[in-house]
XYZ file of C-alpha atoms in Angstrom:
345
model
C 102.976 133.113 97.855
C 103.549 129.599 99.128
C 102.022 126.453 100.658
C 104.694 124.186 102.004
C 101.903 120.844 102.810
C 104.985 119.041 104.445
C 108.168 119.856 107.384
C 109.618 118.545 110.044
C 110.370 121.792 112.065
C 109.808 120.267 114.968
C 111.719 117.365 114.959
C 115.196 119.796 113.670
C 113.938 122.229 116.502
C 113.541 119.635 120.388
C 115.083 116.414 118.777
C 118.617 117.826 116.966
C 118.803 120.505 118.713
C 117.927 123.910 116.195
C 117.746 127.159 116.701
C 114.995 127.422 113.277
C 114.848 131.137 114.732
C 117.730 132.147 112.905
C 118.279 133.994 109.694
C 119.173 130.888 107.386
C 123.544 131.152 107.088
C 123.709 132.295 111.103
C 121.469 128.427 111.687
C 124.433 127.337 108.992
C 127.038 128.354 111.385
C 125.841 126.622 114.313
C 126.626 122.805 115.971
C 123.284 121.730 114.504
C 124.028 123.223 110.419
C 127.746 121.758 111.273
C 126.592 118.513 112.262
C 124.381 118.555 109.099
C 126.617 119.534 106.767
C 129.238 117.288 108.036
C 126.878 114.070 106.755
C 125.692 116.172 102.905
C 122.363 117.599 104.985
C 123.219 121.867 105.514
C 120.008 122.613 106.575
C 117.472 124.821 104.060
C 115.359 125.356 106.210
C 114.872 128.676 109.126
C 112.195 130.329 109.703
C 112.924 134.153 108.079
C 113.378 132.080 105.289
C 110.285 130.267 105.243
C 109.525 134.128 105.489
C 111.180 135.837 102.996
C 110.308 133.393 100.225
C 106.687 134.984 101.035
C 105.342 130.623 102.241
C 102.802 131.671 104.362
C 101.688 128.179 105.444
C 103.444 124.904 106.412
C 102.230 121.870 107.309
C 104.158 121.560 110.229
C 104.875 117.633 111.189
C 104.926 115.810 114.581
C 107.603 113.091 113.597
C 108.715 110.250 116.070
C 111.460 108.380 115.449
C 111.459 103.895 115.739
C 114.899 102.093 116.316
C 115.077 100.422 112.571
C 117.963 99.154 110.408
C 116.779 101.203 107.106
C 115.655 104.643 106.269
C 117.774 105.863 109.869
C 117.816 109.726 110.307
C 120.334 111.698 112.388
C 118.531 112.261 116.418
C 116.869 109.910 118.807
C 114.218 107.610 118.325
C 111.864 105.824 120.177
C 111.290 102.188 122.218
C 108.584 102.314 123.800
C 104.605 103.726 123.730
C 105.434 106.325 126.009
C 108.728 107.646 124.459
C 106.709 108.074 121.629
C 104.142 109.978 123.394
C 106.734 111.710 125.253
C 108.282 112.984 122.223
C 104.811 113.952 120.662
C 104.180 116.040 122.534
C 107.408 117.599 122.818
C 107.066 118.602 119.834
C 103.406 119.862 119.444
C 104.268 121.669 122.563
C 107.040 123.639 120.593
C 104.966 124.555 117.542
C 102.510 126.081 120.757
C 105.726 127.818 121.769
C 106.252 129.186 118.327
C 102.787 130.040 118.030
C 103.483 132.446 121.912
C 105.773 134.015 120.221
C 104.547 134.656 117.032
C 106.748 133.185 115.344
C 103.769 131.172 113.664
C 100.285 131.501 113.595
C 98.573 128.325 114.541
C 95.905 127.186 111.728
C 92.984 125.566 114.084
C 90.110 126.853 111.470
C 89.336 128.508 108.242
C 89.694 132.542 109.969
C 92.945 131.509 110.588
C 94.158 130.381 107.423
C 92.242 133.396 105.518
C 94.267 135.906 108.606
C 97.542 134.280 106.977
C 96.862 134.760 103.411
C 95.746 137.965 103.846
C 98.385 139.628 105.496
C 100.250 142.719 104.898
C 103.501 140.523 105.934
C 104.102 137.064 106.268
C 103.506 135.954 109.206
C 104.022 131.506 108.443
C 100.429 129.632 109.244
C 101.203 126.016 110.210
C 98.616 123.490 110.394
C 99.731 120.377 112.574
C 100.438 117.198 110.690
C 101.486 113.713 112.397
C 104.246 111.046 110.487
C 103.957 108.119 111.982
C 100.965 107.665 114.391
C 102.678 105.980 117.101
C 102.085 108.771 119.445
C 99.056 108.149 119.397
C 98.686 105.335 122.384
C 95.395 104.533 121.670
C 91.932 105.356 120.128
C 91.544 107.339 123.163
C 93.920 110.176 123.121
C 92.710 110.960 119.408
C 90.245 113.468 120.928
C 93.192 115.773 122.758
C 95.696 115.575 119.770
C 93.165 117.352 117.734
C 91.969 119.921 120.482
C 95.649 120.672 120.739
C 96.267 121.511 117.083
C 96.471 117.782 115.195
C 94.538 118.265 112.238
C 95.361 115.256 110.032
C 97.189 111.863 110.785
C 99.696 109.734 108.317
C 100.024 106.316 110.074
C 103.114 105.643 108.950
C 106.364 106.484 108.112
C 107.887 103.013 108.001
C 105.937 100.146 109.725
C 104.144 101.627 113.068
C 101.884 99.956 115.463
C 99.080 100.848 113.029
C 100.782 100.086 109.450
C 102.710 99.051 106.878
C 104.906 101.667 105.131
C 107.859 102.285 103.911
C 110.321 99.243 103.363
C 108.181 97.562 105.328
C 105.178 95.786 103.942
C 101.729 95.050 105.481
C 98.328 96.257 106.598
C 96.663 97.903 108.391
C 97.245 96.532 111.891
C 93.814 96.064 114.998
C 95.079 99.462 116.047
C 95.179 101.531 112.444
C 91.792 99.671 111.163
C 89.921 101.332 114.262
C 92.182 104.474 114.560
C 91.119 105.040 110.384
C 86.835 104.930 112.511
C 88.467 107.723 114.732
C 89.719 109.893 112.397
C 86.136 110.206 110.701
C 84.663 110.522 114.053
C 86.414 113.638 114.534
C 86.776 115.039 111.515
C 90.238 114.631 110.607
C 92.100 114.388 107.633
C 94.577 111.097 106.641
C 97.994 111.517 105.524
C 98.355 108.306 102.970
C 102.196 109.074 102.557
C 104.466 106.065 103.749
C 102.086 103.947 103.592
C 102.558 100.424 102.532
C 100.766 99.654 99.267
C 98.850 97.129 101.487
C 97.806 99.710 104.219
C 96.990 102.343 101.673
C 93.983 100.613 100.117
C 92.862 98.739 103.255
C 93.009 102.734 104.087
C 90.709 104.246 101.541
C 88.309 100.906 101.978
C 87.403 102.086 105.514
C 88.011 105.528 105.638
C 86.060 107.918 103.524
C 87.459 111.367 104.428
C 89.692 113.744 103.156
C 93.022 112.192 101.768
C 96.205 113.432 101.109
C 99.619 112.879 100.596
C 101.633 115.491 102.022
C 104.514 114.356 100.045
C 104.739 111.796 97.600
C 106.532 111.690 94.040
C 105.562 109.536 90.791
C 106.256 105.625 90.991
C 106.516 105.809 87.247
C 109.685 107.763 87.172
C 111.279 105.769 90.951
C 110.079 102.947 91.265
C 110.003 102.156 94.959
C 107.691 101.504 97.671
C 108.148 104.894 98.766
C 105.935 106.460 95.573
C 102.814 106.429 94.347
C 101.472 104.772 92.061
C 99.177 105.349 89.248
C 96.279 104.213 90.629
C 97.405 105.416 93.905
C 97.089 108.510 92.612
C 94.130 108.548 90.764
C 92.774 106.922 93.910
C 93.677 110.531 95.808
C 92.684 112.703 93.026
C 88.832 110.531 93.265
C 88.519 111.733 97.109
C 88.981 115.681 95.538
C 92.470 115.137 97.444
C 95.705 116.644 96.719
C 99.627 115.799 96.140
C 102.139 117.579 97.253
C 105.916 117.031 94.954
C 109.099 116.323 97.070
C 111.358 118.612 94.998
C 114.556 116.423 95.618
C 116.953 114.472 93.402
C 116.098 111.462 94.312
C 112.667 111.456 95.058
C 112.574 112.872 91.349
C 115.343 110.837 89.196
C 115.720 106.755 89.843
C 118.570 106.109 90.686
C 120.419 109.044 91.723
C 122.909 109.099 94.670
C 124.966 112.023 96.067
C 128.275 111.667 94.312
C 126.055 112.514 90.926
C 126.114 116.181 92.586
C 123.932 118.676 91.369
C 122.386 117.302 87.942
C 118.746 117.495 88.175
C 117.452 119.637 87.220
C 113.486 121.034 87.712
C 112.337 119.470 84.817
C 112.366 116.755 86.496
C 110.239 117.897 89.140
C 108.103 118.976 86.129
C 107.436 115.171 84.804
C 106.125 113.957 88.384
C 104.166 117.393 87.815
C 103.100 117.071 84.801
C 101.986 113.265 84.962
C 99.999 113.853 88.222
C 97.748 116.425 86.049
C 98.029 113.610 83.273
C 95.442 111.115 85.652
C 94.363 113.434 87.067
C 92.572 115.611 83.869
C 93.112 118.904 85.678
C 95.973 120.589 87.392
C 94.046 121.009 90.629
C 95.176 117.955 92.432
C 98.997 118.496 92.320
C 101.145 121.277 95.003
C 104.181 120.936 97.241
C 105.364 119.455 99.730
C 108.712 119.721 99.678
C 109.401 118.444 103.227
C 113.146 119.831 103.345
C 115.663 118.875 106.455
C 113.773 116.107 106.446
C 117.019 113.732 105.627
C 117.668 116.050 102.964
C 119.918 118.709 103.275
C 121.087 121.507 100.456
C 123.392 118.408 98.570
C 120.046 116.572 97.784
C 118.334 119.462 95.548
C 118.310 120.145 92.524
C 120.435 122.138 90.946
C 120.170 125.837 90.835
C 118.480 125.208 94.139
C 119.986 126.597 98.002
C 117.363 126.703 100.931
C 114.023 126.383 100.850
C 113.434 129.700 99.037
C 114.276 129.159 95.872
C 111.257 126.738 95.551
C 109.421 129.269 93.822
C 111.511 128.124 91.184
C 108.870 125.045 90.452
C 106.900 128.189 88.895
C 109.438 129.425 87.084
C 110.323 125.846 85.481
C 105.655 124.970 85.202
C 106.216 128.762 83.071
C 108.636 127.441 80.753
C 107.253 124.494 80.412
C 103.612 126.601 78.748
C 102.172 126.511 82.192
C 99.552 129.809 82.689
C 100.099 131.358 85.592
C 97.166 130.878 86.642
C 97.508 127.082 87.066
C 101.664 127.690 88.638
C 99.573 129.393 91.308
C 97.920 126.358 91.432
C 100.523 124.200 92.669
C 102.075 126.827 94.336
C 99.242 127.353 96.664
C 96.250 127.243 95.149
C 95.194 123.321 95.171
C 96.097 122.875 98.661
C 94.239 126.273 99.501
C 91.120 124.888 98.121
C 91.467 121.352 100.096
C 92.311 122.970 103.145
C 88.796 125.365 102.685
C 87.436 122.214 101.979
C 88.744 120.173 105.262
C 88.895 123.219 108.372
C 85.896 124.106 109.884
């Protein structure tokens, strides 16, 4: 059983037109798949593939894209808070639609979580996570988003109206500081992924609730502001949070480029995982947040990985590195489940 703490399913379906209900080979043959392949982003994720890999739970993002000159993904952008809001709600409605068609089960509480874990057949549970808070036009709307299922909010991707982010240094804005208060009042969790250094530390000063990094690696090995410094890792561990490792070549090995091909092995993922464990002093604070198809297709994956169905290979690599089966199970699912059982009502 696996838990994947970061997948941009709704963006790929609603904004990019992918029919994620298709088997992966048919998805790749579709117009959506062919468009991705043409820019070296051959799709790796479909709902049947999640079931094939026994991925029982995903954090499904609500992600809308600001116009910017760096880190631009294919697909639409928003130009106003109203457009960000509309695009965000369309993605959340997509998740509700999938749940209504029994393609997934939305996770609203502990009972839902246990249902998908204990189920005889792998019906993926989905916990909505907002990546970049711009769909929230003002704090008064936070309650509506929470009521509709959003459990976790990450203020940043790049810079947003709430914070500095990847490639865009800066502090929380006044709205971002208010957002920290709102998350606490509504019992929501904070995703620190993509927060700039200054915003990260300010957020942790203002917010004392459940804190994670759904998809982030170690700056010690890939020294950019996209990843976590040792002090940032330590701060998340001190909150009893979990960090989702991204098994993508460019995030595992500094300087890797697409033209290098599949030259990165899963030993590189093991190195990031073990670095977090060394800082934490145990194996309880690291999991997987693949971000597959979040701008990264087959071409970006480590050697031997062709789709999200290959995520269990991370467990195999950990066993080969001398890990116990119990500790491996923690990385693949148990650590995220422990955290969620402490957070969900």
